[in-house]
Coordinates of C-alpha atoms in Angstrom, one line a residue:
Chain A
M1107 CA -13.6 3.6 31.8
N1108 CA -15.2 4.1 28.4
L1109 CA -12.8 3.0 25.2
V1110 CA -15.3 3.8 22.6
E1111 CA -18.9 5.4 22.7
L1112 CA -21.4 5.9 19.9
K1113 CA -24.5 7.8 20.3
S1114 CA -27.3 7.4 17.7
V1115 CA -25.2 7.0 15.0
S1116 CA -26.9 6.8 11.6
F1117 CA -25.2 5.9 8.4
G1118 CA -26.0 4.6 4.7
Y1119 CA -24.4 4.1 1.2
Q1120 CA -26.7 5.6 -0.9
D1121 CA -30.3 6.9 0.6
E1122 CA -31.3 4.0 2.7
P1123 CA -29.3 3.9 6.1
V1124 CA -27.3 1.0 6.4
I1125 CA -27.5 1.1 10.1
D1126 CA -30.0 3.6 12.4
G1127 CA -29.3 5.1 15.9
V1128 CA -26.9 2.7 16.9
D1129 CA -25.8 3.1 20.4
L1130 CA -22.9 1.1 21.6
I1131 CA -20.4 1.5 24.6
I1132 CA -17.3 -0.4 24.8
R1133 CA -15.6 -0.6 28.2
D1134 CA -12.3 -1.5 29.8
G1135 CA -12.4 -5.2 29.9
D1136 CA -15.3 -5.8 27.6
F1137 CA -15.3 -9.0 25.5
I1138 CA -18.1 -8.5 22.9
G1139 CA -19.4 -10.5 20.0
M1140 CA -21.0 -8.7 17.4
I1141 CA -23.3 -10.8 15.3
G1142 CA -25.6 -10.1 12.5
P1143 CA -26.7 -11.1 8.9
N1144 CA -24.6 -10.1 6.0
G1145 CA -25.5 -6.6 4.9
G1146 CA -26.7 -5.9 8.5
G1147 CA -24.0 -3.0 9.3
K1148 CA -21.4 -4.9 11.2
S1149 CA -18.4 -3.4 9.3
T1150 CA -20.2 -0.1 8.9
I1151 CA -20.1 0.4 12.7
I1152 CA -16.3 -1.1 13.0
R1153 CA -15.5 1.1 10.0
I1154 CA -17.0 4.4 11.8
I1155 CA -15.3 3.7 14.9
M1156 CA -12.2 2.8 12.8
G1157 CA -12.9 6.9 11.2
L1158 CA -12.8 5.6 7.9
L1159 CA -16.5 6.5 7.7
E1160 CA -18.1 9.6 8.8
P1161 CA -21.4 9.0 10.3
W1162 CA -24.7 10.8 8.8
I1163 CA -25.4 11.9 12.2
G1164 CA -24.8 10.8 15.5
E1165 CA -21.8 11.2 17.6
V1166 CA -18.5 9.1 18.1
I1167 CA -16.4 9.5 21.4
I1168 CA -13.1 7.8 21.3
S1169 CA -10.2 9.1 23.5
K1170 CA -7.2 9.9 21.9
E1171 CA -5.2 7.7 24.2
T1172 CA -7.3 5.1 23.2
N1173 CA -5.2 2.5 21.1
I1174 CA -7.3 0.5 18.6
G1175 CA -5.7 -2.8 17.2
Y1176 CA -7.9 -3.6 13.9
L1177 CA -8.4 -6.6 11.7
P1178 CA -10.6 -5.5 8.4
Q1179 CA -12.9 -7.7 7.2
T1180 CA -11.5 -7.1 3.7
H1181 CA -7.8 -6.3 2.6
N1182 CA -7.5 -3.5 -0.2
F1183 CA -4.0 -4.1 -0.5
D1184 CA -1.7 -5.0 -3.6
N1185 CA -0.6 -8.6 -3.0
R1186 CA 2.6 -7.7 -5.6
Y1187 CA 3.8 -5.1 -3.3
P1188 CA 7.3 -5.5 -2.2
I1189 CA 6.8 -6.1 1.7
S1190 CA 7.9 -8.9 3.9
V1191 CA 5.6 -10.6 6.5
L1192 CA 7.8 -9.0 9.3
E1193 CA 7.1 -5.3 7.9
V1194 CA 3.9 -5.8 7.8
V1195 CA 3.5 -6.7 11.6
L1196 CA 5.9 -3.6 12.0
S1197 CA 3.3 -1.2 10.1
G1198 CA 0.9 -2.1 13.3
L1199 CA 3.3 0.4 15.0
L1200 CA 2.8 3.1 12.7
K1201 CA 0.0 4.8 15.4
V1202 CA 2.1 4.5 18.0
H1203 CA 5.7 6.1 16.5
G1204 CA 3.4 8.5 14.4
I1205 CA 4.5 9.6 11.0
T1206 CA 8.1 9.6 11.3
T1207 CA 7.8 6.1 12.5
R1208 CA 11.1 4.4 12.8
V1209 CA 12.0 0.6 14.0
N1210 CA 14.5 -0.2 16.6
K1211 CA 15.7 -3.9 17.6
K1212 CA 12.6 -4.1 20.4
D1213 CA 10.3 -3.5 17.7
K1214 CA 11.6 -6.1 15.5
Q1215 CA 11.8 -8.8 18.6
K1216 CA 8.2 -7.7 19.4
A1217 CA 7.3 -8.4 16.0
L1218 CA 8.9 -11.7 15.9
E1219 CA 6.9 -12.6 19.3
V1220 CA 3.6 -11.6 17.8
L1221 CA 4.4 -13.5 14.7
D1222 CA 5.1 -16.8 16.9
K1223 CA 2.1 -15.9 18.5
V1224 CA 0.1 -16.9 15.3
G1225 CA 2.4 -19.5 14.2
M1226 CA 3.9 -17.5 11.3
A1227 CA 7.7 -16.9 12.7
D1228 CA 9.1 -19.0 10.2
L1229 CA 7.9 -16.8 7.5
A1230 CA 8.8 -13.6 8.6
R1231 CA 11.3 -12.8 5.7
R1232 CA 8.8 -14.2 2.9
S1233 CA 7.1 -11.5 1.1
I1234 CA 3.4 -11.2 2.0
G1235 CA 2.2 -11.9 -1.5
D1236 CA 4.0 -15.2 -1.4
L1237 CA 1.4 -16.5 1.4
S1238 CA -1.7 -18.6 1.3
G1239 CA -4.8 -16.6 2.4
G1240 CA -4.9 -18.0 5.6
Q1241 CA -1.6 -17.1 6.4
M1242 CA -2.3 -13.5 5.2
Q1243 CA -4.8 -13.3 7.7
R1244 CA -2.4 -14.8 10.5
V1245 CA 0.1 -11.8 9.5
F1246 CA -2.9 -9.3 9.6
I1247 CA -4.1 -10.5 13.1
G1248 CA -0.2 -10.4 14.3
R1249 CA -0.4 -6.6 12.9
A1250 CA -3.3 -5.7 14.9
L1251 CA -1.8 -7.2 18.0
I1252 CA 1.5 -5.5 17.8
S1253 CA 0.8 -2.4 19.6
N1254 CA -0.5 -4.0 22.7
P1255 CA -4.1 -2.3 21.8
H1256 CA -6.6 -1.1 24.6
L1257 CA -9.0 -2.6 22.6
L1258 CA -9.1 -5.1 19.8
I1259 CA -11.4 -4.9 16.9
L1260 CA -11.7 -8.2 14.6
D1261 CA -13.8 -8.0 11.7
E1262 CA -14.6 -11.8 10.7
P1263 CA -11.3 -12.8 11.8
V1264 CA -11.5 -16.9 10.5
T1265 CA -13.0 -16.4 7.5
Y1266 CA -9.6 -17.8 5.4
V1267 CA -8.1 -19.6 8.1
D1268 CA -8.6 -23.7 8.9
N1269 CA -10.4 -25.2 12.0
R1270 CA -7.1 -26.0 13.6
F1271 CA -5.9 -22.3 13.5
E1272 CA -9.7 -21.2 14.1
Q1273 CA -9.4 -23.1 17.4
E1274 CA -5.8 -21.6 18.3
L1275 CA -7.0 -17.8 17.8
Y1276 CA -9.9 -18.4 20.2
N1277 CA -7.9 -20.0 22.4
L1278 CA -5.5 -16.6 22.0
L1279 CA -8.3 -14.4 22.2
E1280 CA -9.4 -15.6 25.7
K1281 CA -5.7 -15.0 26.7
I1282 CA -5.6 -11.4 25.3
S1283 CA -9.1 -10.8 26.7
Q1284 CA -7.5 -10.5 30.3
E1285 CA -5.7 -7.7 29.6
T1286 CA -7.6 -6.1 26.4
S1287 CA -10.9 -5.2 25.7
I1288 CA -12.2 -7.2 22.2
L1289 CA -14.8 -6.7 19.6
L1290 CA -15.5 -10.0 17.8
V1291 CA -17.3 -9.7 14.5
S1292 CA -18.8 -12.4 13.1
H1293 CA -21.6 -13.6 10.7
D1294 CA -21.8 -17.0 12.5
I1295 CA -23.4 -16.6 16.2
G1296 CA -22.6 -20.6 16.8
Q1297 CA -18.6 -19.7 16.4
I1298 CA -18.0 -17.3 18.9
V1299 CA -20.9 -17.2 21.5
S1300 CA -18.8 -19.7 24.0
C1301 CA -15.6 -17.2 24.0
V1302 CA -17.2 -13.9 24.4
R1303 CA -18.7 -12.0 27.3
T1304 CA -21.3 -10.1 25.9
I1305 CA -23.1 -9.6 22.5
A1306 CA -24.3 -7.1 20.2
C1307 CA -26.9 -7.9 17.6
V1308 CA -26.8 -5.7 14.4
N1309 CA -29.4 -5.8 12.0
R1310 CA -29.5 -2.2 10.8
H1311 CA -30.5 -1.2 14.8
L1312 CA -28.0 -2.7 17.3
H1313 CA -29.4 -4.7 20.2
Y1314 CA -26.8 -5.1 22.9
H1315 CA -27.3 -7.8 25.4
P1316 CA -25.2 -8.0 28.5
S1317 CA -24.8 -11.7 28.7
N1318 CA -23.4 -14.5 26.0
Q1319 CA -26.9 -16.3 27.2
I1320 CA -28.7 -16.2 24.0
T1321 CA -32.3 -18.0 23.2
E1322 CA -34.3 -17.7 20.3
E1323 CA -36.8 -15.7 22.5
I1324 CA -34.5 -13.1 22.7
L1325 CA -32.9 -13.1 19.4
E1326 CA -36.9 -12.8 18.3
S1327 CA -37.8 -10.2 20.2
Y1328 CA -34.3 -8.2 19.0
N1329 CA -35.7 -9.1 15.2
C1330 CA -32.6 -10.8 14.8
P1331 CA -32.9 -12.9 11.6
I1332 CA -30.7 -15.9 12.8
D1333 CA -32.3 -19.1 13.6
L1334 CA -31.5 -20.8 16.9
I1335 CA -31.4 -24.4 18.1
T1336 CA -30.7 -24.8 21.8
H1337 CA -30.0 -28.0 23.5
G1338 CA -31.2 -29.0 27.4
H1339 CA -29.9 -27.0 30.1
V1340 CA -27.2 -25.0 28.1
P1341 CA -28.5 -22.2 26.9
H1342 CA -25.2 -20.8 25.3
R1343 CA -24.8 -23.7 23.3
V1344 CA -26.1 -22.9 20.2
L1345 CA -26.6 -24.6 16.7
H1346 CA -27.6 -22.7 13.7
T1347 CA -29.5 -24.5 11.2
H1348 CA -28.8 -25.6 7.8
L1349 CA -28.9 -23.7 4.4
P1350 CA -31.4 -25.0 2.6
Chain B
M979 CA 39.6 8.1 -25.7
M980 CA 38.1 8.1 -22.5
L981 CA 39.9 11.2 -21.1
D982 CA 39.0 12.9 -24.3
F983 CA 35.4 12.1 -23.4
F984 CA 35.6 13.8 -19.9
S985 CA 37.5 16.8 -21.3
Y986 CA 34.4 18.3 -22.9
D987 CA 31.9 20.1 -20.1
F988 CA 28.9 19.2 -21.6
I989 CA 29.8 15.7 -21.2
R990 CA 30.9 16.4 -17.4
F991 CA 27.0 18.0 -17.1
A992 CA 25.5 14.8 -18.9
L993 CA 27.3 12.7 -16.4
A994 CA 26.3 14.8 -13.5
A995 CA 22.6 15.2 -15.0
S996 CA 22.9 11.0 -14.9
L997 CA 23.4 10.9 -11.1
L998 CA 20.9 13.4 -9.9
G999 CA 18.6 11.8 -12.0
S1000 CA 19.3 8.4 -11.7
I1001 CA 19.0 8.9 -7.9
T1002 CA 15.6 11.2 -8.3
A1003 CA 14.1 8.9 -10.0
G1004 CA 15.5 5.9 -8.5
I1005 CA 13.6 6.8 -5.4
I1006 CA 10.6 8.6 -7.2
G1007 CA 10.1 5.5 -9.5
T1008 CA 10.3 3.1 -6.9
Y1009 CA 7.2 4.8 -5.4
V1010 CA 5.2 5.0 -9.1
V1011 CA 6.0 1.4 -10.0
T1012 CA 5.3 0.0 -6.1
R1013 CA 1.7 1.9 -6.2
R1014 CA 1.3 1.2 -9.7
M1015 CA 1.0 4.8 -11.0
V1016 CA 2.9 4.1 -13.9
F1017 CA 0.1 5.3 -16.5
I1018 CA -1.0 8.0 -14.2
T1019 CA 2.7 9.4 -14.6
G1020 CA 2.4 8.8 -18.5
G1021 CA -0.4 11.2 -18.4
I1022 CA 1.3 13.9 -16.3
T1023 CA 4.2 13.8 -18.5
H1024 CA 2.2 14.4 -21.7
A1025 CA -0.2 16.7 -20.4
S1026 CA 2.6 18.8 -19.4
F1027 CA 3.3 19.0 -23.0
G1028 CA 0.5 21.7 -22.9
G1029 CA 2.1 23.7 -20.4
L1030 CA 5.1 23.6 -23.1
G1031 CA 3.1 25.0 -25.6
L1032 CA 1.7 28.0 -23.3
G1033 CA 5.2 28.5 -22.2
F1034 CA 6.2 29.4 -26.2
F1035 CA 2.7 31.0 -26.3
L1036 CA 3.2 33.5 -23.6
G1037 CA 7.2 33.6 -24.3
I1038 CA 8.0 32.6 -21.2
N1039 CA 10.1 29.3 -19.8
P1040 CA 8.5 26.4 -21.6
L1041 CA 9.2 24.2 -18.8
L1042 CA 7.8 26.7 -16.2
G1043 CA 4.8 26.2 -17.8
A1044 CA 5.0 22.0 -18.0
A1045 CA 5.9 21.9 -14.4
V1046 CA 2.2 24.2 -13.6
F1047 CA 0.2 21.8 -16.0
G1048 CA 2.1 18.7 -14.5
L1049 CA 1.2 19.8 -10.8
I1050 CA -2.4 20.2 -11.8
S1051 CA -2.8 17.1 -13.5
G1052 CA -0.8 15.1 -11.1
V1053 CA -2.5 16.5 -8.0
G1054 CA -5.9 16.6 -10.0
V1055 CA -6.2 12.8 -11.3
E1056 CA -4.8 12.1 -7.2
Y1057 CA -7.8 13.9 -6.0
L1058 CA -10.5 12.4 -8.6
S1059 CA -9.3 8.9 -7.9
R1060 CA -10.7 9.4 -4.2
F1061 CA -14.1 9.1 -5.8
H1062 CA -14.5 5.7 -7.0
K1063 CA -17.5 6.9 -9.3
I1064 CA -15.0 8.0 -12.0
R1065 CA -13.3 5.8 -14.1
E1066 CA -9.5 6.5 -13.1
D1067 CA -7.8 5.1 -16.4
S1068 CA -10.4 6.8 -18.7
V1069 CA -9.6 10.3 -16.9
I1070 CA -6.2 9.4 -17.4
A1071 CA -6.4 9.1 -21.3
M1072 CA -8.6 12.4 -21.7
V1073 CA -5.9 14.6 -19.7
W1074 CA -2.8 12.9 -21.6
S1075 CA -4.6 13.3 -25.0
F1076 CA -6.0 16.8 -24.1
G1077 CA -2.6 18.2 -22.8
M1078 CA -1.1 16.8 -26.1
A1079 CA -3.9 18.5 -28.1
L1080 CA -3.3 22.0 -26.1
G1081 CA 0.3 21.7 -26.6
I1082 CA 0.3 21.7 -30.5
I1083 CA -2.6 24.5 -30.4
F1084 CA -0.6 26.7 -28.4
I1085 CA 2.5 26.2 -30.6
S1086 CA 0.8 26.8 -34.0
L1087 CA -0.8 29.9 -32.4
S1088 CA 2.9 31.2 -31.6
P1089 CA 3.9 33.6 -33.6
G1090 CA 7.6 33.5 -35.5
Y1091 CA 9.8 30.4 -35.2
A1092 CA 9.1 27.0 -34.7
P1093 CA 10.3 25.6 -31.5
N1094 CA 12.4 22.7 -31.4
L1095 CA 10.3 20.4 -30.4
M1096 CA 12.2 17.2 -30.8
S1097 CA 14.4 17.7 -28.2
Y1098 CA 11.2 18.0 -25.8
L1099 CA 9.9 14.8 -27.1
F1100 CA 13.1 12.6 -26.9
G1101 CA 15.3 14.7 -25.0
N1102 CA 18.7 15.6 -25.3
I1103 CA 21.1 14.8 -22.0
L1104 CA 24.3 16.6 -24.1
S1105 CA 22.3 19.8 -24.0
V1106 CA 22.0 20.0 -20.1
S1107 CA 22.6 23.6 -18.7
S1108 CA 24.3 24.2 -15.1
Q1109 CA 21.1 26.0 -14.3
D1110 CA 19.3 22.6 -15.1
L1111 CA 21.6 21.1 -12.6
W1112 CA 20.7 23.2 -10.3
I1113 CA 17.2 22.6 -10.7
M1114 CA 17.8 18.8 -10.6
A1115 CA 19.8 19.1 -7.5
I1116 CA 17.1 21.1 -5.6
L1117 CA 14.3 18.4 -7.0
L1118 CA 16.7 15.6 -5.2
M1119 CA 16.7 17.7 -1.9
L1120 CA 13.2 17.8 -2.1
V1121 CA 12.6 14.4 -2.6
L1122 CA 15.2 13.1 0.2
A1123 CA 13.5 15.6 2.5
L1124 CA 10.4 13.6 2.2
F1125 CA 11.4 9.8 1.8
I1126 CA 14.5 9.8 4.5
P1127 CA 12.1 11.0 7.6
F1128 CA 8.9 9.4 6.3
F1129 CA 10.4 6.2 4.7
R1130 CA 8.2 3.8 6.3
L1131 CA 5.0 6.0 6.5
I1132 CA 5.0 6.4 2.8
Q1133 CA 5.9 2.2 2.6
Y1134 CA 2.8 1.2 4.9
A1135 CA 0.4 3.9 3.4
T1136 CA 1.4 2.7 -0.1
F1137 CA 0.9 -0.8 1.0
D1138 CA -2.3 -0.7 2.7
E1139 CA -3.7 2.7 2.6
D1140 CA -7.2 2.0 4.5
F1141 CA -5.2 0.6 7.4
A1142 CA -2.7 3.4 7.4
R1143 CA -5.7 5.9 7.5
T1144 CA -6.9 4.1 11.1
S1145 CA -3.3 4.6 12.4
R1146 CA -4.3 8.5 12.7
V1147 CA -1.5 9.8 10.5
P1148 CA -1.9 12.2 7.3
V1149 CA -2.3 9.6 4.7
S1150 CA -3.9 12.1 2.1
L1151 CA -1.3 15.1 2.5
F1152 CA 1.4 12.8 2.0
K1153 CA -0.5 11.5 -1.4
Y1154 CA -0.7 15.0 -3.0
L1155 CA 2.6 15.7 -1.8
L1156 CA 4.0 12.4 -3.5
A1157 CA 1.9 13.4 -6.6
A1158 CA 3.6 16.5 -6.9
L1159 CA 7.0 15.3 -6.2
V1160 CA 5.9 12.8 -9.2
A1161 CA 4.9 15.4 -11.3
L1162 CA 7.8 17.6 -10.8
T1163 CA 10.7 14.8 -11.6
A1164 CA 8.8 13.9 -14.5
V1165 CA 8.6 17.9 -15.8
V1166 CA 12.4 18.7 -14.8
Y1167 CA 13.7 15.1 -16.4
I1168 CA 11.7 16.2 -19.7
R1169 CA 15.0 17.8 -20.8
V1170 CA 16.7 14.5 -20.2
A1171 CA 14.8 11.9 -21.4
G1172 CA 12.0 13.8 -23.4
I1173 CA 8.4 13.8 -22.9
I1174 CA 8.4 10.1 -24.5
L1175 CA 11.4 8.3 -22.5
V1176 CA 11.0 9.8 -19.0
L1177 CA 8.7 7.1 -18.3
S1178 CA 11.3 4.7 -18.9
L1179 CA 13.6 6.2 -16.1
L1180 CA 10.8 5.8 -13.7
T1181 CA 10.1 2.1 -14.4
I1182 CA 12.7 -0.2 -16.1
P1183 CA 15.5 0.3 -13.6
Q1184 CA 12.6 -0.1 -10.8
N1185 CA 11.4 -3.2 -12.4
T1186 CA 15.0 -4.7 -12.8
A1187 CA 15.6 -4.5 -9.2
L1188 CA 12.1 -6.0 -8.2
L1189 CA 13.4 -8.7 -10.0
F1190 CA 16.1 -9.6 -6.8
S1191 CA 14.0 -7.8 -3.7
N1192 CA 11.5 -7.7 -1.4
N1193 CA 12.8 -5.0 0.5
L1194 CA 12.0 -1.3 -0.6
K1195 CA 14.8 0.3 0.6
K1196 CA 17.1 -2.0 -1.2
I1197 CA 14.7 -1.9 -4.4
M1198 CA 15.4 1.9 -4.4
W1199 CA 19.1 1.9 -4.2
L1200 CA 19.3 -0.7 -6.5
S1201 CA 17.3 1.1 -9.1
V1202 CA 19.6 3.9 -8.2
G1203 CA 22.7 1.9 -9.3
I1204 CA 20.9 0.3 -12.6
G1205 CA 19.5 3.7 -13.6
F1206 CA 23.1 4.9 -13.2
L1207 CA 24.9 2.3 -14.9
G1208 CA 22.0 2.4 -18.0
S1209 CA 23.0 6.4 -18.1
L1210 CA 26.7 5.7 -18.5
L1211 CA 26.0 2.7 -21.1
G1212 CA 23.7 4.8 -23.1
L1213 CA 25.8 7.9 -22.7
T1214 CA 28.8 5.8 -24.6
I1215 CA 26.8 3.9 -27.2
S1216 CA 25.8 7.6 -27.9
Y1217 CA 29.0 8.9 -28.3
A1218 CA 30.7 6.0 -29.9
W1219 CA 27.8 5.8 -32.8
D1220 CA 26.3 9.0 -32.6
I1221 CA 23.3 8.0 -31.8
P1222 CA 20.8 10.3 -29.6
S1223 CA 21.5 9.6 -26.1
G1224 CA 17.6 9.5 -24.9
A1225 CA 17.3 6.7 -26.9
S1226 CA 20.8 4.8 -26.3
I1227 CA 19.9 5.1 -22.6
I1228 CA 16.3 3.5 -22.8
F1229 CA 18.1 1.0 -24.8
S1230 CA 20.9 0.3 -22.3
L1231 CA 18.2 0.6 -19.7
V1232 CA 15.9 -2.2 -21.3
I1233 CA 19.2 -4.7 -22.0
L1234 CA 20.0 -4.3 -18.2
Y1235 CA 16.5 -5.5 -17.5
L1236 CA 16.4 -8.7 -20.4
A1237 CA 19.8 -9.4 -18.2
G1238 CA 18.7 -9.5 -14.8
S1239 CA 15.5 -11.5 -15.7
A1240 CA 17.7 -14.2 -17.6
G1241 CA 20.3 -14.2 -14.9
K1242 CA 17.4 -14.9 -12.5
T1243 CA 15.5 -17.5 -14.7
I1244 CA 18.8 -19.3 -14.8
F1245 CA 19.4 -19.3 -11.3
K1246 CA 15.9 -20.1 -10.4
A1247 CA 16.2 -23.5 -12.8
R1248 CA 19.6 -24.5 -11.3
K1249 CA 18.4 -24.2 -7.5
K1250 CA 15.0 -26.0 -8.7
S1251 CA 17.1 -28.8 -10.6
K1252 CA 19.6 -29.2 -7.2
L1253 CA 16.5 -29.7 -5.4
Q1254 CA 15.2 -32.4 -7.2
I1255 CA 18.6 -34.1 -6.9
E1256 CA 18.7 -33.7 -3.3
L1257 CA 14.8 -34.7 -2.2
P1258 CA 14.6 -38.1 -3.6
A1259 CA 18.0 -38.6 -2.1
K1260 CA 16.3 -37.4 1.5
L1261 CA 13.5 -39.8 0.1
N1262 CA 15.2 -42.6 0.2
L1263 CA 17.2 -41.8 3.5
K1264 CA 14.0 -41.9 4.9
E1265 CA 12.8 -45.2 3.4
K1266 CA 16.0 -46.6 4.6
N1267 CA 15.6 -45.6 8.0
K1268 CA 12.0 -47.1 8.3
S1269 CA 13.0 -50.4 7.3

């Protein structure tokens, strides 16, 4: 089943297109890694899927039943807003409950379970503004997870978190991916290539590669400016060069 | 003396107005403060002065004119703020001063008597009529009709608007409805607190409440209580020393805020000093266990 379908979608912020003629189908059971350089248009594609941006041209087809859990790359919120960690996670149920959203015991129980998964159960009563950047990121991941979405879209999920949670998160995603489709966005190919099943390379255009076996030749032919060094016979073990 | 105090109609009306006002302002003010639109509300309140002037000029109820100006400026600023190209605070300052200027122009063009502007600038809760009370009650019904069923939606959309937009809920519609309610609240309470002082009813109790809670519902109820307490204190001071009621209410609200702030500081300091006594003791214990 197709969860999301983009048909030759283009969008730009001024006159220049940021993405151009993007086609993408996300199906049930997919685990897609979306990679590409900064400013290449990854977050723009995500924001179009989430309905935050209207494409210039092209079509976005998402069935009404499709429940998408979303972790934005940047959070545009007031961190002095009086709201507890638990309540932030519960806000992930807004799209399920609708405008007259109410919260019952089961929802709260579920929120605590999700907080436990991301290692934040102890801080459920804290104000969101009292947390560190990494802790906040975990809470927002919890908010994306609570509604048991059909599709989970994570835009640069490990930006603020420490190495240990990064590994925990990838393990968690691997488990979740048994029953949920995932679109994982990262500017860092080395991070994600070992857990995703397919790769979408975005640099104004989108090139879909139906495997996670990435080689330098493939990226070059797709005009995707990420440098790779591959070792021996392990094609998905990828190291990227250090920046000068 | 207290029985004496209650035997006057205008006192009873003032008390009823304080109660209605505290509830309405407690709820709306919590939205205004947590969404950081205090300055916008100031702009709306002052812009409505232009409507007051127009009302005098046309010979209609000035508050009706103020309501129209308030609604236009409130919804207008909310609309303009969607486009990030404008400098929102500058637009608010323009609306603010333009409204005041229009008011002065209309009033000076009005033939005949000069209306009592002081009562609109500083308010007079002791002049509240039964008709005013009805208007306040209807406004409160509107506020409750929006906040009771949609409380969580309002909370989530205020906290993280972009995320709420991805949840297939009409975020913009609620923003405009709330902007309209903020404008109406400001205008209705001009008679009680005056244009200049209405902002304090919408901000001081809420900030006092915010000292003590991170739960939006509790903050609203605390604001209602603090607002009503401040109004009662202010009315008593006003009665006892024959001081204009608007000013004495604001004075009382600020005193309550300062008291709350001081109370919190002392409480925190005590907790801290307790910790400092307990922590070294625990550390000692650990070291003993080691050896």
